[in-house]
CSV table of C-alpha atoms in Angstrom, one decimal:
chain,number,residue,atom,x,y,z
A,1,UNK,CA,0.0,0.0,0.0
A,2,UNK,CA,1.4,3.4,-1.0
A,3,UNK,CA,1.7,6.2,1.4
A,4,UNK,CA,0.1,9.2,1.3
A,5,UNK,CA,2.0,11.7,3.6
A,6,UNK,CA,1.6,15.5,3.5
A,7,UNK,CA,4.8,17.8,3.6
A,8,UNK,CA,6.7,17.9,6.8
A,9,UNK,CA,5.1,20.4,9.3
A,10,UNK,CA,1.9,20.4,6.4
A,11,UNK,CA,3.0,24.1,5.8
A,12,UNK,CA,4.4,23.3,2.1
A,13,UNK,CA,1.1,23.6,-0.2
A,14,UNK,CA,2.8,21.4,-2.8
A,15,UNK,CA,1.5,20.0,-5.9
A,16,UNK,CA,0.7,16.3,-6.9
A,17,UNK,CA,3.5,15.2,-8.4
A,18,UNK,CA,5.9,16.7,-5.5
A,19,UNK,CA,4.1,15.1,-2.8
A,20,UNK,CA,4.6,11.5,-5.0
A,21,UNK,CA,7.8,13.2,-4.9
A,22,UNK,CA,8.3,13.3,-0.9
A,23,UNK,CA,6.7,9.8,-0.9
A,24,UNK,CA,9.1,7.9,-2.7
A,25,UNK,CA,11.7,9.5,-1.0
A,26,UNK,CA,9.8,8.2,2.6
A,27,UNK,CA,9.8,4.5,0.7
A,28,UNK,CA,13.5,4.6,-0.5
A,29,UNK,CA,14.2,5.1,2.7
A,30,UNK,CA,12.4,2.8,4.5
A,31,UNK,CA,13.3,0.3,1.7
A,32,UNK,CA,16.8,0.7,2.7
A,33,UNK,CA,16.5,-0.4,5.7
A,34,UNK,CA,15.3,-4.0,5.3
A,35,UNK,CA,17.2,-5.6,7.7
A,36,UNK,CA,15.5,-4.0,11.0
A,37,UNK,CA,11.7,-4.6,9.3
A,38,UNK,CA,9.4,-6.2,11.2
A,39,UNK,CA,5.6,-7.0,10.8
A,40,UNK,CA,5.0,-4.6,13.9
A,41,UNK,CA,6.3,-1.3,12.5
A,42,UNK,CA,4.3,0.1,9.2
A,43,UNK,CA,5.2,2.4,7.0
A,44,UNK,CA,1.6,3.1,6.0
A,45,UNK,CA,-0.3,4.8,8.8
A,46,UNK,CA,-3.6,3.2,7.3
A,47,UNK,CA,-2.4,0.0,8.1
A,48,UNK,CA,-3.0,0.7,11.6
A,49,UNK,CA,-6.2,-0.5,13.2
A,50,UNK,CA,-8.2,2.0,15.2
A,51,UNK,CA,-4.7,4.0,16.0
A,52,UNK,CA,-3.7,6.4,19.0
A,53,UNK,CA,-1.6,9.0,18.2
A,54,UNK,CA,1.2,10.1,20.7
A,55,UNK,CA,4.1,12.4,20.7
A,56,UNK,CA,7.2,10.7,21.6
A,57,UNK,CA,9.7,13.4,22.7
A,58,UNK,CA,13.2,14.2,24.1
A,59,UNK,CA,15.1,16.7,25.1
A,60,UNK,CA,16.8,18.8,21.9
A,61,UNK,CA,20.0,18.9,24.0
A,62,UNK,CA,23.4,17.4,23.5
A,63,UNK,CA,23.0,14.8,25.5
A,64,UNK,CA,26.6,13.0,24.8
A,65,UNK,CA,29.0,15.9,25.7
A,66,UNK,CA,27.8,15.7,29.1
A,67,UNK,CA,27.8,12.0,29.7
A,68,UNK,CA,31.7,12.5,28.4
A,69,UNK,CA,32.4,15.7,30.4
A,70,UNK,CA,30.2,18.0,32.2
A,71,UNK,CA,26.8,20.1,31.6
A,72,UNK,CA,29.3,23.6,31.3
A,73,UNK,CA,32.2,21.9,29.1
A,74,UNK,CA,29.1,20.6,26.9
A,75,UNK,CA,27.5,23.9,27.0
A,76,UNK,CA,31.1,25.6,25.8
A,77,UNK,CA,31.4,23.1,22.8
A,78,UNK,CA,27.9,22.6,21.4
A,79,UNK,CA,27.7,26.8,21.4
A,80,UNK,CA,31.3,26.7,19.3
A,81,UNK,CA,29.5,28.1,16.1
A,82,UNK,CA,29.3,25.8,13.1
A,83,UNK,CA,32.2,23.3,14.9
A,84,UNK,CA,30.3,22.8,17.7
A,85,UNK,CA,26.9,22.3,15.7
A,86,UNK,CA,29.0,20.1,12.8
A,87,UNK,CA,30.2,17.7,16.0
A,88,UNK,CA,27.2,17.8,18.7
A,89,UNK,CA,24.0,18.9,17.5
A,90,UNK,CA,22.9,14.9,16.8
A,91,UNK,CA,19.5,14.9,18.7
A,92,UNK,CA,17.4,15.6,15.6
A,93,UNK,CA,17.9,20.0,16.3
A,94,UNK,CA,20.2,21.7,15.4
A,95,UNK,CA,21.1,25.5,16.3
A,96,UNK,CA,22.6,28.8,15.2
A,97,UNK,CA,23.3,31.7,17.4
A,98,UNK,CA,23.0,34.7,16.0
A,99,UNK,CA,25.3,37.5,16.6
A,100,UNK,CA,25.3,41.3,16.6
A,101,UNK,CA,27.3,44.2,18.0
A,102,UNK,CA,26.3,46.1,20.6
A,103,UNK,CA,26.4,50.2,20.8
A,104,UNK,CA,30.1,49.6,22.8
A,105,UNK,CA,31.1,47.6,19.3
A,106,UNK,CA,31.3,44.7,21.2
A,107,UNK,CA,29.9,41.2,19.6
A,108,UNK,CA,27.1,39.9,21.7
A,109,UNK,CA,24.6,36.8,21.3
A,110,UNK,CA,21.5,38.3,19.7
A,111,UNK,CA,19.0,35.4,19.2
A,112,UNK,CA,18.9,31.5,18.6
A,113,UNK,CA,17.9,29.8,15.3
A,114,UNK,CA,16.6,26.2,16.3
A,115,UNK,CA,15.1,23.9,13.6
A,116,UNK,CA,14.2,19.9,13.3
A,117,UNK,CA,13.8,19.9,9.5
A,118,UNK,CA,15.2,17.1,7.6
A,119,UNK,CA,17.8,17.2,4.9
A,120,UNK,CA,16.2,14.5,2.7
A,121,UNK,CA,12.9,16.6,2.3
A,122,UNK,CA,14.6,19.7,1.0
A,123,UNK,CA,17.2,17.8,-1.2
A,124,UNK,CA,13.9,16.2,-2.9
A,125,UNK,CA,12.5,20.3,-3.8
A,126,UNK,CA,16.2,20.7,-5.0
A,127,UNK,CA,16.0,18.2,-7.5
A,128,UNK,CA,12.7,18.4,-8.1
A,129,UNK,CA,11.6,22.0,-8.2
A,130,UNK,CA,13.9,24.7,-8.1
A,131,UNK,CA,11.4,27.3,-8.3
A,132,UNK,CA,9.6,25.6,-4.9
A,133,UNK,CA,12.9,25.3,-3.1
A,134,UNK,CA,13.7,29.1,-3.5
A,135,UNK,CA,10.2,30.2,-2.2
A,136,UNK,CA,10.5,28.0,0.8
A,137,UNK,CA,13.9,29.4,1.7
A,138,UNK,CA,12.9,32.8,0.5
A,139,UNK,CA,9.8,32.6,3.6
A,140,UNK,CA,12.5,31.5,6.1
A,141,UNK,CA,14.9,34.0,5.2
A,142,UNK,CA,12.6,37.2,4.2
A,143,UNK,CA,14.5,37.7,1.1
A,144,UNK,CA,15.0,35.8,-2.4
A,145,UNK,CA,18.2,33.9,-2.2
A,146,UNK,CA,20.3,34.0,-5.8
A,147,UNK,CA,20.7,30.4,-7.5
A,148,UNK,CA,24.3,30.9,-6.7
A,149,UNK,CA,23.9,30.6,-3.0
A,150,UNK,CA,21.5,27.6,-3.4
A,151,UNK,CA,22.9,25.7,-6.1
A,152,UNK,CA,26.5,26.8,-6.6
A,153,UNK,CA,26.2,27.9,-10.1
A,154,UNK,CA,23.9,30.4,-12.2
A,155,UNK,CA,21.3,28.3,-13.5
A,156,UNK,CA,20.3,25.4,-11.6
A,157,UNK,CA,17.5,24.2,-14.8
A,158,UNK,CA,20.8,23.4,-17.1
A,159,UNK,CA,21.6,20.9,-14.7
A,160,UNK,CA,19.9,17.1,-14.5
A,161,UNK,CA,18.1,16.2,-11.2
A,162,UNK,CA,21.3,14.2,-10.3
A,163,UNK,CA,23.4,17.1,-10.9
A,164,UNK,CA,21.2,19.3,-9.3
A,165,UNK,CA,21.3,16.9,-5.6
A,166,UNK,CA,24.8,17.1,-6.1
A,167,UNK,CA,25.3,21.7,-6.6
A,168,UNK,CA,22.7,22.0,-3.5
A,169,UNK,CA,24.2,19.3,-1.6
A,170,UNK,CA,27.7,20.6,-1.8
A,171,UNK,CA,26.6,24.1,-1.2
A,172,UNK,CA,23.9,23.9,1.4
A,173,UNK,CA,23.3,20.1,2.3
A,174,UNK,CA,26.4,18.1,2.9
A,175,UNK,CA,26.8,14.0,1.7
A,176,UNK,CA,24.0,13.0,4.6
A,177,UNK,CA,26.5,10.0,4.9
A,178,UNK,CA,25.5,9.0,1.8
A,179,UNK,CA,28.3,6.6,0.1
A,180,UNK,CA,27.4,8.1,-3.4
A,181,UNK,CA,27.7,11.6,-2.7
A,182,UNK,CA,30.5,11.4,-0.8
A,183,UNK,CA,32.2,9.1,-3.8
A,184,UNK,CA,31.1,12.7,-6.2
A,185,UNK,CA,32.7,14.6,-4.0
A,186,UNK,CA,29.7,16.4,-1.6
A,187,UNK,CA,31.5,17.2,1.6
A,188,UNK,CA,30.1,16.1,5.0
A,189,UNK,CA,29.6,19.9,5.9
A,190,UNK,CA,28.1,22.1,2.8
A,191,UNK,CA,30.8,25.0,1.7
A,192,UNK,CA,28.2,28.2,1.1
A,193,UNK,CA,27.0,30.0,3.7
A,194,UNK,CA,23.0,30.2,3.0
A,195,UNK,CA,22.2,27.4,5.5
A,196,UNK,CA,25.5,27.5,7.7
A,197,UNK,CA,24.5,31.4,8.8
A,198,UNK,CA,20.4,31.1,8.6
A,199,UNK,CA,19.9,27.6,9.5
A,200,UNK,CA,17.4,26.3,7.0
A,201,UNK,CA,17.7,23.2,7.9
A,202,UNK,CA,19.7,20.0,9.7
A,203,UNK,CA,23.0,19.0,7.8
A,204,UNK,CA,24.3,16.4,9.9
A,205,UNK,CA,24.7,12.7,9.1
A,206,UNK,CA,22.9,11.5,12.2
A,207,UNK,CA,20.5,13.6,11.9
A,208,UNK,CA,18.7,12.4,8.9
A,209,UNK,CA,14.9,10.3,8.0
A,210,UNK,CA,16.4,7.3,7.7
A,211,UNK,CA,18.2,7.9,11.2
A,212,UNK,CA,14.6,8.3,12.3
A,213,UNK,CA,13.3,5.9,10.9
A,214,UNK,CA,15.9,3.5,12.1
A,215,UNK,CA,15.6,4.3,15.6
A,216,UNK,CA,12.1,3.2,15.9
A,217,UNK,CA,12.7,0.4,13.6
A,218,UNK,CA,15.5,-0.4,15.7
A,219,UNK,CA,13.0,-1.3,18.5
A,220,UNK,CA,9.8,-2.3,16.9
A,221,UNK,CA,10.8,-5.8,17.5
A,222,UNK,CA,9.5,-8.1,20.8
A,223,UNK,CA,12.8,-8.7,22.8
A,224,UNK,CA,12.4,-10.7,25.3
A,225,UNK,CA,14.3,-13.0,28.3
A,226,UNK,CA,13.5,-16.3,29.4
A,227,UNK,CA,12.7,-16.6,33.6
A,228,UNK,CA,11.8,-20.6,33.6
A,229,UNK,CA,8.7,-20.7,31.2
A,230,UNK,CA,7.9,-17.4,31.4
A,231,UNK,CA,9.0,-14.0,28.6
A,232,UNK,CA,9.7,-11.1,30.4
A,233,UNK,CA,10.9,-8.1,28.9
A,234,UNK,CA,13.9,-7.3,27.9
A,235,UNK,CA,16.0,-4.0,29.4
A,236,UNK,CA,17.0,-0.7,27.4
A,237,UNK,CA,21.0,-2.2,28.1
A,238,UNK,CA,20.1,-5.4,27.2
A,239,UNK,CA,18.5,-4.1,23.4
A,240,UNK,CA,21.4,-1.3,22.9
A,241,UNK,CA,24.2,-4.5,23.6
A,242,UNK,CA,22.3,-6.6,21.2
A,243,UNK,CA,23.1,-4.7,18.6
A,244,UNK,CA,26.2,-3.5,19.6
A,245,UNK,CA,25.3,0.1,20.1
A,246,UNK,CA,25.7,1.1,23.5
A,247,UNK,CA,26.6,4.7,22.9
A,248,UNK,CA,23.1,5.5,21.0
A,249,UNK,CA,21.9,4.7,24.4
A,250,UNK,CA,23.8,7.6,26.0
A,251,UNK,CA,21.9,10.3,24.0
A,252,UNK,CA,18.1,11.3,24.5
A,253,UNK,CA,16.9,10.4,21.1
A,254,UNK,CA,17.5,6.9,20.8
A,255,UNK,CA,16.5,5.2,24.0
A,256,UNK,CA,13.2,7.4,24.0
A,257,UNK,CA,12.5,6.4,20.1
A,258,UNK,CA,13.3,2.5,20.5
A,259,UNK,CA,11.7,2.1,24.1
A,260,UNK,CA,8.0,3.7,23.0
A,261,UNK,CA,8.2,1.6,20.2
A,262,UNK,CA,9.8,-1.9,21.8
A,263,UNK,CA,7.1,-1.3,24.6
A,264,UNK,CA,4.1,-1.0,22.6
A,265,UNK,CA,5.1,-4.1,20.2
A,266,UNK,CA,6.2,-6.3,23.2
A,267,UNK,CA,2.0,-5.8,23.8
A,268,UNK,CA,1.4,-6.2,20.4
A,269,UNK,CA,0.9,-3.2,19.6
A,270,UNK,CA,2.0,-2.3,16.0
A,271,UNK,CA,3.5,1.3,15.1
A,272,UNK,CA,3.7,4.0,12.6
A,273,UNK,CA,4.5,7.4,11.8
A,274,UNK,CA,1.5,10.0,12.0
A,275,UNK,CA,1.1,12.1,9.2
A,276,UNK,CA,3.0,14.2,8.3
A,277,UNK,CA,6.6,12.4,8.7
A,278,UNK,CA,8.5,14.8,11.0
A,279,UNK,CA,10.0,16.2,14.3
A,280,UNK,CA,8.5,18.7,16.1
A,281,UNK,CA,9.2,21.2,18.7
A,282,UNK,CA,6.1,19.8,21.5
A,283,UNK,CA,7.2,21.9,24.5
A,284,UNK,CA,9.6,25.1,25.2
A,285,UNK,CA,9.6,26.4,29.0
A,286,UNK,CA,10.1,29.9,27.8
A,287,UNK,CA,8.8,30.9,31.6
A,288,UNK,CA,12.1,29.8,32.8
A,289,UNK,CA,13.5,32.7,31.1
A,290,UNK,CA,13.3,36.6,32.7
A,291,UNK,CA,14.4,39.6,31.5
A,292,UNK,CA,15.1,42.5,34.6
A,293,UNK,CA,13.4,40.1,36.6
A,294,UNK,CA,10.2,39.5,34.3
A,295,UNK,CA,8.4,37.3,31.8
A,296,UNK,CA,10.1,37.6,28.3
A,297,UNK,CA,7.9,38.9,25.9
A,298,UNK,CA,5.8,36.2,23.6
A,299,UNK,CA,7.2,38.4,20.9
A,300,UNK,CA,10.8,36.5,21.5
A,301,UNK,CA,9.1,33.1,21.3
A,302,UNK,CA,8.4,32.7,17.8
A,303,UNK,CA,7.8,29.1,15.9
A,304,UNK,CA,7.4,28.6,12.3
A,305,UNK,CA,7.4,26.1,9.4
A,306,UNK,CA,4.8,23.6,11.7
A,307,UNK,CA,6.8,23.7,14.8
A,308,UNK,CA,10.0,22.6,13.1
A,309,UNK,CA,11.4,25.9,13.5
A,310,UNK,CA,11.5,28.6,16.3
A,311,UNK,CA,13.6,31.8,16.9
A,312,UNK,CA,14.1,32.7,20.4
A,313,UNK,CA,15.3,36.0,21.6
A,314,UNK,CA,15.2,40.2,20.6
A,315,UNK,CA,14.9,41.8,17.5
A,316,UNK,CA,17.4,43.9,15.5
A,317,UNK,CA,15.3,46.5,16.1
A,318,UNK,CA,15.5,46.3,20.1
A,319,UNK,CA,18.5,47.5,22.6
A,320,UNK,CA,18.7,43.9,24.4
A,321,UNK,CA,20.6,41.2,23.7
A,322,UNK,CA,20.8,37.3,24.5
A,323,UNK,CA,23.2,37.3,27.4
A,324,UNK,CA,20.6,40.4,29.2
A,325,UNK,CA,18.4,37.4,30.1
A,326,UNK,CA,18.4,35.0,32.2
A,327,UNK,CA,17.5,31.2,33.0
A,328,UNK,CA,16.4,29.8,35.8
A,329,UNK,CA,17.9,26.4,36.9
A,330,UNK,CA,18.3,24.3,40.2
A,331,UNK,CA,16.7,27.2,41.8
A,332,UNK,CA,19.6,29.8,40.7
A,333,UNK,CA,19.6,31.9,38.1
A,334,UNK,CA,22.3,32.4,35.3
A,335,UNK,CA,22.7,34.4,32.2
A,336,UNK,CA,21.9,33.2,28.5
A,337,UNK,CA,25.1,32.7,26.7
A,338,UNK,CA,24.1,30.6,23.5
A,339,UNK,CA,21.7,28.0,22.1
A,340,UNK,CA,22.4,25.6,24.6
A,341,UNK,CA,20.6,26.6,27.3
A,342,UNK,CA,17.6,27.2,24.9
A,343,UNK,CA,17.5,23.6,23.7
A,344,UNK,CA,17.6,22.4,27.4
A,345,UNK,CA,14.3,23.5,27.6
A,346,UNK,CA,12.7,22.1,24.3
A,347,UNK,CA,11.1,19.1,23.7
A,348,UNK,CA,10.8,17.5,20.4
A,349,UNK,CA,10.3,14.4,18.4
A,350,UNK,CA,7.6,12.9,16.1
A,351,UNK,CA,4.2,11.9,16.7
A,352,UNK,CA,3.7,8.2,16.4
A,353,UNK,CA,0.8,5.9,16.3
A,354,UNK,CA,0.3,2.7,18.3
A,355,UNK,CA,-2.4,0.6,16.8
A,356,UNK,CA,-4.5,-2.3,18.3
A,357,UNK,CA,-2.9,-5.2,19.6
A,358,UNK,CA,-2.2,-8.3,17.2
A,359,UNK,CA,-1.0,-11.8,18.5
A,360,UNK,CA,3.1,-12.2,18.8
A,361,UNK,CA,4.1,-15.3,17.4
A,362,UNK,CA,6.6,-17.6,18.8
A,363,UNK,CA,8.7,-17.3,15.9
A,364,UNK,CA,8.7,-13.0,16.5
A,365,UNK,CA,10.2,-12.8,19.9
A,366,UNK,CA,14.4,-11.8,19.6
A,367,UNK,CA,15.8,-13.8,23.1
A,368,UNK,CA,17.8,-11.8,24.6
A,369,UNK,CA,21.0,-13.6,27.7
A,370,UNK,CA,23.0,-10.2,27.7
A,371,UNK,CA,24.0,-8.6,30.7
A,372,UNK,CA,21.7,-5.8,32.4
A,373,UNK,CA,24.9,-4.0,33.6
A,374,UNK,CA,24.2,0.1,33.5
A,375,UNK,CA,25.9,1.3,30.5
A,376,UNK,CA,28.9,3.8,30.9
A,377,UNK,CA,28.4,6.8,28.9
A,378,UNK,CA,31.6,7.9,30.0
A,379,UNK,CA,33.6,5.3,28.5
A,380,UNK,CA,31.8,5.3,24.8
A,381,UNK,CA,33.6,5.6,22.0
A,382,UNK,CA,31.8,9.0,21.4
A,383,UNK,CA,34.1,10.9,24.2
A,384,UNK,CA,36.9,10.2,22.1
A,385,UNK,CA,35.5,12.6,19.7
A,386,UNK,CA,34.5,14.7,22.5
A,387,UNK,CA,37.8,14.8,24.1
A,388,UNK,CA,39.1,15.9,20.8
A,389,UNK,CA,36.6,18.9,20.6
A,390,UNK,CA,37.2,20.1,23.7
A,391,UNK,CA,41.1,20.1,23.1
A,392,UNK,CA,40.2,22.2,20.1
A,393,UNK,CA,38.3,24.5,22.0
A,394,UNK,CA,40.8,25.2,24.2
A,395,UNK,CA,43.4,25.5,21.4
A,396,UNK,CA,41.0,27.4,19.2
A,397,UNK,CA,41.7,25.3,16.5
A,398,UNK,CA,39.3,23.1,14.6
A,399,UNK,CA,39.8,19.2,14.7
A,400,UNK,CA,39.2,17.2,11.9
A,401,UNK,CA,36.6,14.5,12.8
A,402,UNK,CA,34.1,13.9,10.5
A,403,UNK,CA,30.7,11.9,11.7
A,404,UNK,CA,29.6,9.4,9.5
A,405,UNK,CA,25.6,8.6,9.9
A,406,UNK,CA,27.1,6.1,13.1
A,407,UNK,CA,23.0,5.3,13.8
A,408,UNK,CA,22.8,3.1,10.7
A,409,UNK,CA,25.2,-0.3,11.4
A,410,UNK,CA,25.3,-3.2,10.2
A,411,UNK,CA,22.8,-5.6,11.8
A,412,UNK,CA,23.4,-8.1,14.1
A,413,UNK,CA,22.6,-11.7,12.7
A,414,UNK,CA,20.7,-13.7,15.5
């Protein structure tokens, strides 16, 4: 059964033959990930019988840099400008902090660009639609961006669709760990600045739809241990072992993507992506922010594009700058130095739907004899990456680690 899913966010009026588009692009995906299939996760919503729809959500961030150092060196790193968002940002949100200078001509946080929209869908309007790409980017930006900054050259309709993927990769989307792109030549990290300095949207390998997808994938599958006669359920260590990935479990997304889904289908429960395919931005506890003492304005909380997008913080137009407010936590209050602190406070993710139960057959449940030891985040191999940004930071030099979509690995053959 084909799907029938609207644009991310459902903010895109697109035509027909783009929204086919979009879907294929959903199906290659999925399609590509055949090995963690199973008859409890569908792709088609209307497969679901009599469906509940529920947003399953984590914290937007960093959850890794902390695990491997502490909350402030984490704080430091993941607010290092495009380094920091190029290493960190792999929750599924990415952010930019804006800068401006003050009336003393010093350069002062200004506001916080924060978006959840997916490479994939954007590369699709690329090579499909030119035209439809600029006047998406133009209603982020406020202005018309030239085909140079999207594409790299001066006319993006000379080029063929493969060509095209390839110009507004390398310019504004990076390789999205894709093995053929990267064979062409598309860097990890995109060379113009059009998406770098006004975040359009996410660039990095982990951060992808078939990341996504894999995640729930990844635990839509009934794990179990034996007790005598008897299944019990398996434990978040026991699942992340299995496959050999114990430092997905040290970030937010993962563990809360592959539980929701492992816990339904371990009742039978099957599950699928709500319509539209996306992540959104669910909660933001803006009143844990004050300016001289007082509520921010609602005019510095402003979302966009169907929740996928939000700018937080002052105008151009107004004397007050980022680092003027303040954030309460633990019961003290401290003063707003980046993007950080503003994804601490912002829950996102998709919106999922369980569907009626259906019988688990013997031949479905994975058994599981792994050890239910804690996993130490400290010791993953992501803090080697970590401890290698943080030297940088302290050096002010830039290292040169490059993240290669680490969610998708190769599966583990029972």
């Amino acid at each position: 059964m084909k799907t029938n899913y609207q644009s991310p966010g459902g903010v895109d009026a697109l035509s027909k033959a783009l929204l086919t588009r979009w879907n294929t692009v959903i199906q290659t995906v999925y399609d590509g990930l055949k090995p963690y299939q199973s008859r409890f996760f569908k792709l088609n919503p209307a497969e679901l019988s009599q469906p509940d729809a529920t947003a399953i959500t984590w914290f937007a961030d960093p959850a890794t840099p902390a695990s491997c150092k502490d909350i402030d060196i984490a704080r430091q790193l993941a607010d290092w400008g495009v380094r920091g968002r190029q290493a960190l940002h792999d929750e599924y949100c990415e952010y930019h902090i804006v800068y401006r200078t003050d009336q003393q001509g010093n350069l002062r946080p200004k506001r916080v660009h924060v978006t959840t929209e997916l490479r994939v869908y954007w590369t699709m309007l690329a090579m499909a639609n030119p035209t439809r790409l600029r006047n998406v980017a133009a209603e982020i930006l406020g202005f018309v961006p030239s085909w140079q900054d999207l594409y790299g050259v001066a006319d993006p309709f000379k080029l063929s669709e493969t060509a095209r993927e390839i110009a507004f990769s390398t310019q504004n989307a990076g390789h999205g760990g894709r093995a053929d792109l990267q064979k062409k030549g598309v860097p990890a990290q995109p060379v113009g600045k059009l998406n770098t300095d006004n975040l359009l949207f996410m660039t990095s390998p982990v951060n992808g739809l078939d990341d996504l997808l894999f995640i729930f994938m990844f635990g839509a599958h009934p794990y179990a241990t034996r007790n005598g006669d008897q299944l019990e359920r398996a434990t978040k260590e026991q699942i992340f072992r299995y496959h050999q990935t114990e430092e997905f479990a040290c970030r937010h997304a993962d563990p809360a993507a592959s539980m929701s889904a492992y816990n339904a289908v371990f009742e039978g429960r099957t599950v699928a992506f709500a319509d539209p395919v996306g992540l959104y931005m669910h909660t933001f506890a803006d009143n844990v922010f004050s300016y001289k003492g007082k509520d921010i304005p609602d005019t510095w909380v402003r979302f966009s594009r169907g929740r996928q997008r939000l700018e937080f913080g002052p105008g151009d137009d107004e004397p007050i700058f980022l680092d003027d407010l303040t954030v309460a936590l633990g019961g003290d209050e401290y003063p707003v130095t980046g993007g950080f602190q503003v994804v601490q406070q912002l829950e996102i993710g998709p919106t999922i739907l369980f569907g009626a139960p259906i019988p688990i057959l013997d031949t479905d449940y994975i058994i599981l004899n792994i050890s239910v030891d804690p996993i130490r985040c400290n010791e993953s191999r992501t803090c080697e990456q970590v401890d290698a940004l943080h030297k940088a930071y302290l050096n002010s030099q830039v290292p040169a680690i490059e993240k290669v979509s680490p969610r998708i690995v190769k599966p583990v053959v029972a």
